[in-house]
mmCIF file of C-alpha atoms in Angstrom:
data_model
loop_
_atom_site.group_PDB
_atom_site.id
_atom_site.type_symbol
_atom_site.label_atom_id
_atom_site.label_comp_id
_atom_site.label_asym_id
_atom_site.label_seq_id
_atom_site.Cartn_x
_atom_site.Cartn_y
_atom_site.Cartn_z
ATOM 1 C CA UNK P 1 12.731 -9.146 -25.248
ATOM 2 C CA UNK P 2 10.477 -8.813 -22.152
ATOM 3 C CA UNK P 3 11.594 -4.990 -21.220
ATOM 4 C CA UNK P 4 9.893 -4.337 -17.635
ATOM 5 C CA UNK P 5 11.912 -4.026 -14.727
ATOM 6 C CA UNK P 6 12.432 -5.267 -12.164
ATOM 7 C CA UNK P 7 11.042 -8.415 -12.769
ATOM 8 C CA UNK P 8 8.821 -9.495 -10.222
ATOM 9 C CA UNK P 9 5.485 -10.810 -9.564
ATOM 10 C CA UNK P 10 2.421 -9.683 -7.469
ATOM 11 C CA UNK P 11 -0.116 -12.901 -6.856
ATOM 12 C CA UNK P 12 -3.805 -11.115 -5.883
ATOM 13 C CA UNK P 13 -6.352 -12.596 -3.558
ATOM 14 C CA UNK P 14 -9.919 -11.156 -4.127
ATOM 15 C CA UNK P 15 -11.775 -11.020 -0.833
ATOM 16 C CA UNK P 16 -15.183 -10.461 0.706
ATOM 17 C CA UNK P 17 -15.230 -10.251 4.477
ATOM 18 C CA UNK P 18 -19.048 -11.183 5.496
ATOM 19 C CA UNK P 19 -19.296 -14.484 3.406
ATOM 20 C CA UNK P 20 -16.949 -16.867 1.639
ATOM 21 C CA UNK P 21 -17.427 -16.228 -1.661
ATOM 22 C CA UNK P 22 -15.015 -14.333 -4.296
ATOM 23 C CA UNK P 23 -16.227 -10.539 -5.049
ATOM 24 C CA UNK P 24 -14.927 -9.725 -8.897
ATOM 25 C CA UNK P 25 -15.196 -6.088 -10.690
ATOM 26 C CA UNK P 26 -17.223 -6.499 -13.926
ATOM 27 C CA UNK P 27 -13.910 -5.886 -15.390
ATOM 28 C CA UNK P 28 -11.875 -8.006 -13.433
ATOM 29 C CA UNK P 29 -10.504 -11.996 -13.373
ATOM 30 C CA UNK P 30 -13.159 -14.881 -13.267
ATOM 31 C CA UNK P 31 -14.477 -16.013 -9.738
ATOM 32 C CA UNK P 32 -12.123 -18.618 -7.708
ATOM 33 C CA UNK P 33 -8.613 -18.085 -9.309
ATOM 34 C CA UNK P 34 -5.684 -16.321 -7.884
ATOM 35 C CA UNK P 35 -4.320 -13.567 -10.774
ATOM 36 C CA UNK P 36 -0.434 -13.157 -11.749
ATOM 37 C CA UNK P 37 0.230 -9.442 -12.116
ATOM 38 C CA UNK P 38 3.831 -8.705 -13.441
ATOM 39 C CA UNK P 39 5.259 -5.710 -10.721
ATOM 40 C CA UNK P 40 6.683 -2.674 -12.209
ATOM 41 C CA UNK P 41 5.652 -3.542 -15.938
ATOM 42 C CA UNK P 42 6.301 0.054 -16.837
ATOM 43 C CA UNK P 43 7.232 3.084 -14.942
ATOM 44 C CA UNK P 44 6.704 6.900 -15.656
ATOM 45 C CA UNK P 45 9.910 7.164 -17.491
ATOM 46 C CA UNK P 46 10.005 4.014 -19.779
ATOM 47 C CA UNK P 47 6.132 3.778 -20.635
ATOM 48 C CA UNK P 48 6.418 5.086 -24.497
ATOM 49 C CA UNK P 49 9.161 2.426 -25.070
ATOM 50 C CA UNK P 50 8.669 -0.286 -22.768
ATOM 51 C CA UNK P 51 4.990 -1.858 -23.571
ATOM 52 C CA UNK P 52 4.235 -2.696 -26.942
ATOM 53 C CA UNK P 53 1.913 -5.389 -28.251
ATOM 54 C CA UNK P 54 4.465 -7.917 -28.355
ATOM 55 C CA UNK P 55 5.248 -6.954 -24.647
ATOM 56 C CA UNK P 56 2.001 -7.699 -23.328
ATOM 57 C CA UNK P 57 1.420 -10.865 -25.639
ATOM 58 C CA UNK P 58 4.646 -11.836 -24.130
ATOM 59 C CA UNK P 59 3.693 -11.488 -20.730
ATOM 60 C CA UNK P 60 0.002 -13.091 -21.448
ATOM 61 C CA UNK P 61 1.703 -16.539 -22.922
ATOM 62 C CA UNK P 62 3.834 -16.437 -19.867
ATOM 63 C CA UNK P 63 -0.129 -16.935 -17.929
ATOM 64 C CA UNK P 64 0.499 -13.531 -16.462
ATOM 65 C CA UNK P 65 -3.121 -12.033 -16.294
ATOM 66 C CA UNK P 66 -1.658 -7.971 -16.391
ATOM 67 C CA UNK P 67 0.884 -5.936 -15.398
ATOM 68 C CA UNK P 68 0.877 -3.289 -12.304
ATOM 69 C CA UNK P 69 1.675 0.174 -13.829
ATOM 70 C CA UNK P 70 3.237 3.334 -12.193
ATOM 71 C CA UNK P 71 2.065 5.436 -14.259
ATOM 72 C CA UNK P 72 -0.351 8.620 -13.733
ATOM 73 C CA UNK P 73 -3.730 7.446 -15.448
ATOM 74 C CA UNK P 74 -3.603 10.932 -16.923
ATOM 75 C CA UNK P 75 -0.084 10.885 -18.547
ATOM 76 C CA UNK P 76 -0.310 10.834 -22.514
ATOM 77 C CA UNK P 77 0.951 7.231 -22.984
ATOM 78 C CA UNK P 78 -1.739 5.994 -20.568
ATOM 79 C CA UNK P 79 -4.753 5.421 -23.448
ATOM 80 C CA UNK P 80 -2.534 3.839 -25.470
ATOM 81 C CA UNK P 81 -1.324 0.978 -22.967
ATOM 82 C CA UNK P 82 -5.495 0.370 -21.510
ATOM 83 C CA UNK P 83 -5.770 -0.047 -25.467
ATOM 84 C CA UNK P 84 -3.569 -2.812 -25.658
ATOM 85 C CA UNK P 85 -4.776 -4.496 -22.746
ATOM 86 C CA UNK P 86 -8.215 -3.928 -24.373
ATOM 87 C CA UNK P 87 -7.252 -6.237 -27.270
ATOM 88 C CA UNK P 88 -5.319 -8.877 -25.862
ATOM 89 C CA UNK P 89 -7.583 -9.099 -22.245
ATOM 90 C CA UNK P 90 -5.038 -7.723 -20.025
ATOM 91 C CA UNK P 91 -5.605 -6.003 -17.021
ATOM 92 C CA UNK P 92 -4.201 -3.290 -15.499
ATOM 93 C CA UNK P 93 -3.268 -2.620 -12.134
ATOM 94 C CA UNK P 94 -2.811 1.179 -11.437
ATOM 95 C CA UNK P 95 -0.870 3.349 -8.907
ATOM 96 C CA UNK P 96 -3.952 5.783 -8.549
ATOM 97 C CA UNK P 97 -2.074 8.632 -9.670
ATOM 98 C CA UNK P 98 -4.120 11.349 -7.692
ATOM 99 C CA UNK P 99 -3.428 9.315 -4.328
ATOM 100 C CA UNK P 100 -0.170 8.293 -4.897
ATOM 101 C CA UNK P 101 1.764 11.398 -3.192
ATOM 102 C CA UNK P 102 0.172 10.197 -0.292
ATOM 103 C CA UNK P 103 2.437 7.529 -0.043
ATOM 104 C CA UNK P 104 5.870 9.195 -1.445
ATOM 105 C CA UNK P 105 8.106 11.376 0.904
ATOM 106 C CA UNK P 106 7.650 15.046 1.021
ATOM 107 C CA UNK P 107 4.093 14.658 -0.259
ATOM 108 C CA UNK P 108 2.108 12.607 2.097
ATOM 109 C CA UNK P 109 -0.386 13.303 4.628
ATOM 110 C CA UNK P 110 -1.046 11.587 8.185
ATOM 111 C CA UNK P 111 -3.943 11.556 10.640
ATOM 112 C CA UNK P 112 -1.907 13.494 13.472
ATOM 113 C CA UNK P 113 -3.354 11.320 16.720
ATOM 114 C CA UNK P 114 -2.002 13.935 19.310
ATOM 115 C CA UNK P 115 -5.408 16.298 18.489
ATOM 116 C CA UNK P 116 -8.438 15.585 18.415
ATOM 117 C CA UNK P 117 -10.020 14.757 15.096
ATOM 118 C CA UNK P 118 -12.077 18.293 15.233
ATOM 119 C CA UNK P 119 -8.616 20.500 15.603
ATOM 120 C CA UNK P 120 -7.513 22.174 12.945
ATOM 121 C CA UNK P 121 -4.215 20.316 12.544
ATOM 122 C CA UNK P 122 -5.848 16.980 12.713
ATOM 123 C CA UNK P 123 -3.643 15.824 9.720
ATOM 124 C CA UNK P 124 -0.094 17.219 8.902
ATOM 125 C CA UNK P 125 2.180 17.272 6.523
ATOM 126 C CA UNK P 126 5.549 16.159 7.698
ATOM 127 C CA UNK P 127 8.315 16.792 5.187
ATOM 128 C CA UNK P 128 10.520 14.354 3.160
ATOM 129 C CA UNK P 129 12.219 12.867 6.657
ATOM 130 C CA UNK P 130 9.942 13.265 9.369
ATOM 131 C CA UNK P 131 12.049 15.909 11.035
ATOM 132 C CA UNK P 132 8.992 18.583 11.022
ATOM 133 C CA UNK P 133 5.599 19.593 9.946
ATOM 134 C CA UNK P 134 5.075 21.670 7.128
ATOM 135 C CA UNK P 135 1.501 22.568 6.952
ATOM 136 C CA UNK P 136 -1.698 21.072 8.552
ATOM 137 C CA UNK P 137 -5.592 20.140 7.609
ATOM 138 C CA UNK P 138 -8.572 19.891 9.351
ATOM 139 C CA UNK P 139 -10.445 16.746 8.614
ATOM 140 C CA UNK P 140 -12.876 18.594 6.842
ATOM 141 C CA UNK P 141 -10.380 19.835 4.188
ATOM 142 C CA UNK P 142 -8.880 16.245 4.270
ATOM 143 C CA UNK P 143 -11.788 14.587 2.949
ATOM 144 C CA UNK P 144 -12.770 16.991 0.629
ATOM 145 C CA UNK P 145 -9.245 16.553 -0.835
ATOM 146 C CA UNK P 146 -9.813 12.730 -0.801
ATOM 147 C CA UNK P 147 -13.062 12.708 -2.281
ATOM 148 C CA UNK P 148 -11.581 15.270 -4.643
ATOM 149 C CA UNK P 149 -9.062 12.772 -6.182
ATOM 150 C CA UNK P 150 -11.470 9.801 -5.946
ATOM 151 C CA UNK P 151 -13.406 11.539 -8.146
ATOM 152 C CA UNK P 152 -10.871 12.690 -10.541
ATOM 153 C CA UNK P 153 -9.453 8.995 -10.858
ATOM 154 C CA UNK P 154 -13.224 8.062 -11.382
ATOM 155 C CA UNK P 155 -13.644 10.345 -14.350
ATOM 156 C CA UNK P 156 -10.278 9.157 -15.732
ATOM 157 C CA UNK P 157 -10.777 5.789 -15.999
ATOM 158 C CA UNK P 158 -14.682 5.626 -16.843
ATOM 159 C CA UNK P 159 -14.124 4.286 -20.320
ATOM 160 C CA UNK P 160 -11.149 2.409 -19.571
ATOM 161 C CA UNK P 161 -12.132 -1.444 -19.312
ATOM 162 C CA UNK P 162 -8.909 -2.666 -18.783
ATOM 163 C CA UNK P 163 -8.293 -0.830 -15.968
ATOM 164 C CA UNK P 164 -9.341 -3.708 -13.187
ATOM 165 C CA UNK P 165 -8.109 -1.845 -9.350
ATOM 166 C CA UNK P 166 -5.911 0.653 -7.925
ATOM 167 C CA UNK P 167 -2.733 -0.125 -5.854
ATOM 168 C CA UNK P 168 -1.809 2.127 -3.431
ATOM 169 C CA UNK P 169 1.188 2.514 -0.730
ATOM 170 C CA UNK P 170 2.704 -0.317 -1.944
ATOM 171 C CA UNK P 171 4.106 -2.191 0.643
ATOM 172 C CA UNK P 172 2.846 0.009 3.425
ATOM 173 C CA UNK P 173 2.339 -2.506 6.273
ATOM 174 C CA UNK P 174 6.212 -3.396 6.154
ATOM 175 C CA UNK P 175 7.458 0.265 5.625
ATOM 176 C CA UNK P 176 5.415 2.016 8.314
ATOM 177 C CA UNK P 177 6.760 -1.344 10.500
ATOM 178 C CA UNK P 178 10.355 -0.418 9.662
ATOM 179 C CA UNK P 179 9.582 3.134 9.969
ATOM 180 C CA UNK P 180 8.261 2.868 13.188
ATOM 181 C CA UNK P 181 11.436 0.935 14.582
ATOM 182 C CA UNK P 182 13.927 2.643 13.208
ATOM 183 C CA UNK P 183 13.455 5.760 15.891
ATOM 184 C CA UNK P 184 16.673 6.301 17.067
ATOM 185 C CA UNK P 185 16.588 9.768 16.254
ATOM 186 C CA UNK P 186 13.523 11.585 18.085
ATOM 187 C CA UNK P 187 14.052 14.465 15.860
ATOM 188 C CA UNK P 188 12.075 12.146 13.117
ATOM 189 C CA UNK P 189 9.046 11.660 15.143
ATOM 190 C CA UNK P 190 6.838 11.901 12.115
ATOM 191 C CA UNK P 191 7.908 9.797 9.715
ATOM 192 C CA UNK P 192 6.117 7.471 12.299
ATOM 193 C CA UNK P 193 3.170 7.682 10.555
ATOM 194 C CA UNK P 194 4.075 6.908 6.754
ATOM 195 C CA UNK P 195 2.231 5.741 4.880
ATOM 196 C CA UNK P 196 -0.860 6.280 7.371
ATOM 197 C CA UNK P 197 -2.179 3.226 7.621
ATOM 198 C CA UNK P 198 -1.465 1.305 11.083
ATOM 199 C CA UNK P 199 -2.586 3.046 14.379
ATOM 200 C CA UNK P 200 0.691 3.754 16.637
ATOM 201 C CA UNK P 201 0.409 1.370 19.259
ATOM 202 C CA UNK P 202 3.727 -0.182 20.478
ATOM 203 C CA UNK P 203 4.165 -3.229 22.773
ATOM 204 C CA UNK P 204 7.573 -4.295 24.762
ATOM 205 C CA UNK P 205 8.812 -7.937 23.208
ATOM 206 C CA UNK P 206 11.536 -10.110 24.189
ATOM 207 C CA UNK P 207 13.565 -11.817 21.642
ATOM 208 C CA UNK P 208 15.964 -14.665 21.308
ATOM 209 C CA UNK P 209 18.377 -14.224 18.490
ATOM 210 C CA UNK P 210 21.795 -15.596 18.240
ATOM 211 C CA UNK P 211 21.896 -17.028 22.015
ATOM 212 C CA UNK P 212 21.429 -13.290 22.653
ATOM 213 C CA UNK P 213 18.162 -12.126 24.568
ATOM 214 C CA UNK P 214 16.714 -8.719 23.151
ATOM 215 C CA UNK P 215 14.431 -6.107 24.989
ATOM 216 C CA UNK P 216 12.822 -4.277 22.152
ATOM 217 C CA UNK P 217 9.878 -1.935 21.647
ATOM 218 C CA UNK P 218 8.241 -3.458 18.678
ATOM 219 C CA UNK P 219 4.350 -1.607 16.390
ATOM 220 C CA UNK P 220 1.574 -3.741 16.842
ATOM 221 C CA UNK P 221 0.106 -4.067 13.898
ATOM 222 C CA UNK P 222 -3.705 -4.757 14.716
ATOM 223 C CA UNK P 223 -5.702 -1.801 13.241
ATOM 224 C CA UNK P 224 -5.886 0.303 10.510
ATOM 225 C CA UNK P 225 -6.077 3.780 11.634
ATOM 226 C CA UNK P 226 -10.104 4.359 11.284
ATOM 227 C CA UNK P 227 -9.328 7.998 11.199
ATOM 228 C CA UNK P 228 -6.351 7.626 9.369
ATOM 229 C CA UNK P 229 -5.620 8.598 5.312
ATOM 230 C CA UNK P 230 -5.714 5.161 3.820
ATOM 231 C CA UNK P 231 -8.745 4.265 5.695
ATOM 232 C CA UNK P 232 -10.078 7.217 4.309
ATOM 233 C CA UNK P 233 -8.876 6.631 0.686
ATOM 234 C CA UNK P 234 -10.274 3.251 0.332
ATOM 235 C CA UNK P 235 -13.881 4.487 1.213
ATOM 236 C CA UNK P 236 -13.564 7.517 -1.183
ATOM 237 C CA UNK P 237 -12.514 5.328 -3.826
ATOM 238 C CA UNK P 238 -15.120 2.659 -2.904
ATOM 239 C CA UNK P 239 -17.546 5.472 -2.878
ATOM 240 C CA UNK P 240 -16.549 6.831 -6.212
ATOM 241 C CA UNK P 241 -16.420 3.722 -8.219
ATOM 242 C CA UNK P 242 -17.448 0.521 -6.495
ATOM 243 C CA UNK P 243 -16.413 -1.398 -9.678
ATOM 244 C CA UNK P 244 -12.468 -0.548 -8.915
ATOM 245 C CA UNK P 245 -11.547 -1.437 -5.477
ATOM 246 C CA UNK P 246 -8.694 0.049 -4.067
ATOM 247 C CA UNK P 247 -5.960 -2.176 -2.275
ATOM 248 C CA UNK P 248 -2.495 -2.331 -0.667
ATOM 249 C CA UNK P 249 0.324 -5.096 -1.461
ATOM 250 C CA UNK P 250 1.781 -6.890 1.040
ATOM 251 C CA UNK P 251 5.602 -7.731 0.921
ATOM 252 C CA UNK P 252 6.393 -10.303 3.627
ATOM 253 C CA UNK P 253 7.066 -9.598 7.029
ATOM 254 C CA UNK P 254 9.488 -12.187 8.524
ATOM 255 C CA UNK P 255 12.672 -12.380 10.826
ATOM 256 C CA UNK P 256 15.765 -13.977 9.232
ATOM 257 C CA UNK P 257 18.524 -14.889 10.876
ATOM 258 C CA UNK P 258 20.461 -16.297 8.421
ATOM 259 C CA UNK P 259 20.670 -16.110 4.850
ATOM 260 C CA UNK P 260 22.502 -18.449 2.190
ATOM 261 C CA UNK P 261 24.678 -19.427 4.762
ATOM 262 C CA UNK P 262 25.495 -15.775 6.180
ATOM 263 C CA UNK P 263 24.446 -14.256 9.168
ATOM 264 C CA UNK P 264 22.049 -11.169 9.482
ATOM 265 C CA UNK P 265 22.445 -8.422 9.658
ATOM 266 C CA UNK P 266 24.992 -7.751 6.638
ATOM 267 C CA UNK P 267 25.232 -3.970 8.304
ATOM 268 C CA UNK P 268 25.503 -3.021 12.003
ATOM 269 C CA UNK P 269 23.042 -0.386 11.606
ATOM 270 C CA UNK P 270 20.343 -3.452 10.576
ATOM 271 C CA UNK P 271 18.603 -4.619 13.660
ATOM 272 C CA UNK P 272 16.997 -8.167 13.009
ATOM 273 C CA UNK P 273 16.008 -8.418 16.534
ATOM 274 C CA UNK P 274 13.393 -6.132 16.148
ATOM 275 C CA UNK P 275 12.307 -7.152 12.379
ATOM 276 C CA UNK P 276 8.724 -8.250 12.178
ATOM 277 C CA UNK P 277 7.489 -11.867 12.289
ATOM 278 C CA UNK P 278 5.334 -14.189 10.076
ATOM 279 C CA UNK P 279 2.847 -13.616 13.555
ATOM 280 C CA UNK P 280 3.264 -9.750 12.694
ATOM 281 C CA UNK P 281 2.443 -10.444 9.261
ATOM 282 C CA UNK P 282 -1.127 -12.127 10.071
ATOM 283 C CA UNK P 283 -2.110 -9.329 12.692
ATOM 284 C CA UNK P 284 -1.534 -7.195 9.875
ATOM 285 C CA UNK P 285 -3.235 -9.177 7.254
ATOM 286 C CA UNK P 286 -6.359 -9.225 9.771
ATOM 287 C CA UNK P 287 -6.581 -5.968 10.990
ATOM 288 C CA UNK P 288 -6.761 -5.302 7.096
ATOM 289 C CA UNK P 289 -9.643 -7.287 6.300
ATOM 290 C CA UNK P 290 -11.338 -6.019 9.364
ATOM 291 C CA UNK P 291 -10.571 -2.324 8.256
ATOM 292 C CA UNK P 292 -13.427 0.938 9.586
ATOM 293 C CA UNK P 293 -13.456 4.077 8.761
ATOM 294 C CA UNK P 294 -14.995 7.169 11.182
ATOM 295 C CA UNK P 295 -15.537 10.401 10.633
ATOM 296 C CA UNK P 296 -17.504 13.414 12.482
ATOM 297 C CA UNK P 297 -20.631 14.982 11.522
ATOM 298 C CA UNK P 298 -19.798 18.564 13.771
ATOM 299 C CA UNK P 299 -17.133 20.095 15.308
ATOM 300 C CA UNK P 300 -17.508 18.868 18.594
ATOM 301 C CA UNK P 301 -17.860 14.976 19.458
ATOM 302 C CA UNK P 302 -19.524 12.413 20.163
ATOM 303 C CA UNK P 303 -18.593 11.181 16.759
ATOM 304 C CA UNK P 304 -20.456 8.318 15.288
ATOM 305 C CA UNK P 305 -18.560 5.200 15.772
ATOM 306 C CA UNK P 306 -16.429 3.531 13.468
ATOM 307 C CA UNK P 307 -18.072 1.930 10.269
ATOM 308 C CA UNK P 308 -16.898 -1.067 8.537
ATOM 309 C CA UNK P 309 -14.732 -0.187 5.538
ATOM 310 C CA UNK P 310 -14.268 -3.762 4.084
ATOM 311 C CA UNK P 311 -11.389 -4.539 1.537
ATOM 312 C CA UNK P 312 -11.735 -6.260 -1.692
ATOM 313 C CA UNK P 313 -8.706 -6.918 -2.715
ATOM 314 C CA UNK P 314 -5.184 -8.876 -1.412
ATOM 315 C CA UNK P 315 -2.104 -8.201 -2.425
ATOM 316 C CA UNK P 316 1.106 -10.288 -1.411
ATOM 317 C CA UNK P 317 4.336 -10.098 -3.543
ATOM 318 C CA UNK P 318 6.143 -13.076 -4.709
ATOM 319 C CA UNK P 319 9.848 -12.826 -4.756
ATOM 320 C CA UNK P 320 10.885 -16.349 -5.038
ATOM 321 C CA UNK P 321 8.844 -16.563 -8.412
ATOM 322 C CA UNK P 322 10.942 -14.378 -10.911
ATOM 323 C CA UNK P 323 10.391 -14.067 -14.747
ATOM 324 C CA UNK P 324 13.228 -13.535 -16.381
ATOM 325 C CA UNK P 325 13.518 -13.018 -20.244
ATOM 326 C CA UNK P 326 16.742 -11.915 -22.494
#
């Protein structure tokens, strides 16, 4: 009995931005393939009873090339399951366990673009809805805490093969979309940001939908947030361990208006007139692959401009593929 749940599939896409060629980790896949990851293989709470050898022979027969893990890399089941994967040529996929509060409510952390990048509260806090800020950092003590858990996730995993790239704010494109859309109340101003990837640009859009016509304020999703925490992130990481890129998954962005043969939106609160498109999807996609990171060398600017901070790694999830197993 295959025991992960849900089950789902994440298909990978390595990248390299300059040339076309395929860039793989020593410890990753073979050149020119895309890689079968089984989603949610094993979570915190199931991980000393869920993966077992048969498990992850199971999921190896079934050409899945490894499983994506949320799991912190420095929980006591952790050795046990890169061991496995170790003997049977698995791979893992990891949640980066020092990063991921980033991503979850009540723990993440957003480049705050109404201050300059040199005042003190250049990155909040917000807590678990948005409503306010709880504390503040100045990019100086942002980075440090970056590099900080780049480097503990480095020292973690140095003698852990199996281990092939971290995942991190999965699905972020479409939730900081949705996020940013569903603003009716002002009072959650903040959860604008989460997770911190996309700038906050906004452009007006007209939209046809059920021989209605729609005036909506939609995110334009064109560029990573140079200054912003997963921008950040992926250098540190990239910095720390070049072998173990760090990446995002991408869940697809699309407007549906109708569903085996019922109309969206099930719920009234749903607004599908404002729901992204497959064109939002690609803006996303590229603004990704042409990610840059800046930072200051003072307190006072001109900063240096932005550097490119390349990707190595795409992630898009499957849904229609499902592997099911009694």
């Amino acid at each position: 009995m295959i025991c992960f749940h849900p089950p789902r599939c994440l298909i990978l896409l390595s990248l390299l931005v300059s040339v076309p060629a395929v860039i793989c980790t020593a410890d990753g896949p073979p050149p020119n393939c895309i890689p079968v990851i089984a989603m949610n293989a094993c979570q915190n709470t199931l991980c000393d009873t869920c993966m077992d050898m048969e498990t992850v022979c199971q999921l190896s027969w079934h050409y899945f090339d490894g499983f994506w893990v949320e799991y912190w890399v420095s929980g006591e089941n952790f050795p046990s399951m890169a061991n496995l994967c170790d003997s049977t040529g698995m791979y893992m996929v990891c949640t980066t366990s020092p990063f991921l509060p980033y991503q979850h409510p009540a723990k993440w952390w957003a480049r705050y673009d109404s201050v300059e990048l040199w005042s003190d509260s250049a990155f909040i806090h917000p807590d678990e809805d948005g409503e306010e800020i709880l504390s503040v950092r100045t990019a100086a003590a942002m980075m440090d805490s970056i590099v900080g858990d780049a480097s503990s996730l480095d020292s973690l995993n140095s003698n852990r093969p199996a281990v092939w790239y971290y995942d991190t704010c999965n699905e972020g494109p479409s939730r900081q979309y949705r996020r940013r859309v569903d603003g009716s109340d002002s009072a959650y101003a903040y959860d604008d940001y989460m997770p911190n990837m996309y700038t906050q640009a906004l452009e007006r859009d007209v939209v046809e939908f059920e021989d209605s016509t729609y005036y909506v304020t939609v995110p334009v999703m064109e560029e990573i947030e140079p200054q912003g925490v997963f921008s950040w992130m992926h250098y540190a990481a990239y910095q720390a361990d070049s072998t173990r890129p760090l990446s995002v998954t991408f869940a697809t962005m699309h407007r549906i208006g109708r569903w085996a043969g019922q109309i969206l939106p099930f719920e009234d609160q749903m607004d599908v007139q404002d729901a992204p498109t497959f064109h939002d999807q690609a803006m996303a996609v590229r603004a990704y692959l042409d990610m840059e990171i800046q930072y200051y060398e003072s307190s006072q600017p001109p900063h240096p401009p932005p550097q490119p901070n390349p990707p190595h790694i795409l992630e898009m999830n499957a849904y229609p593929f499902r592997q099911v197993s009694q």
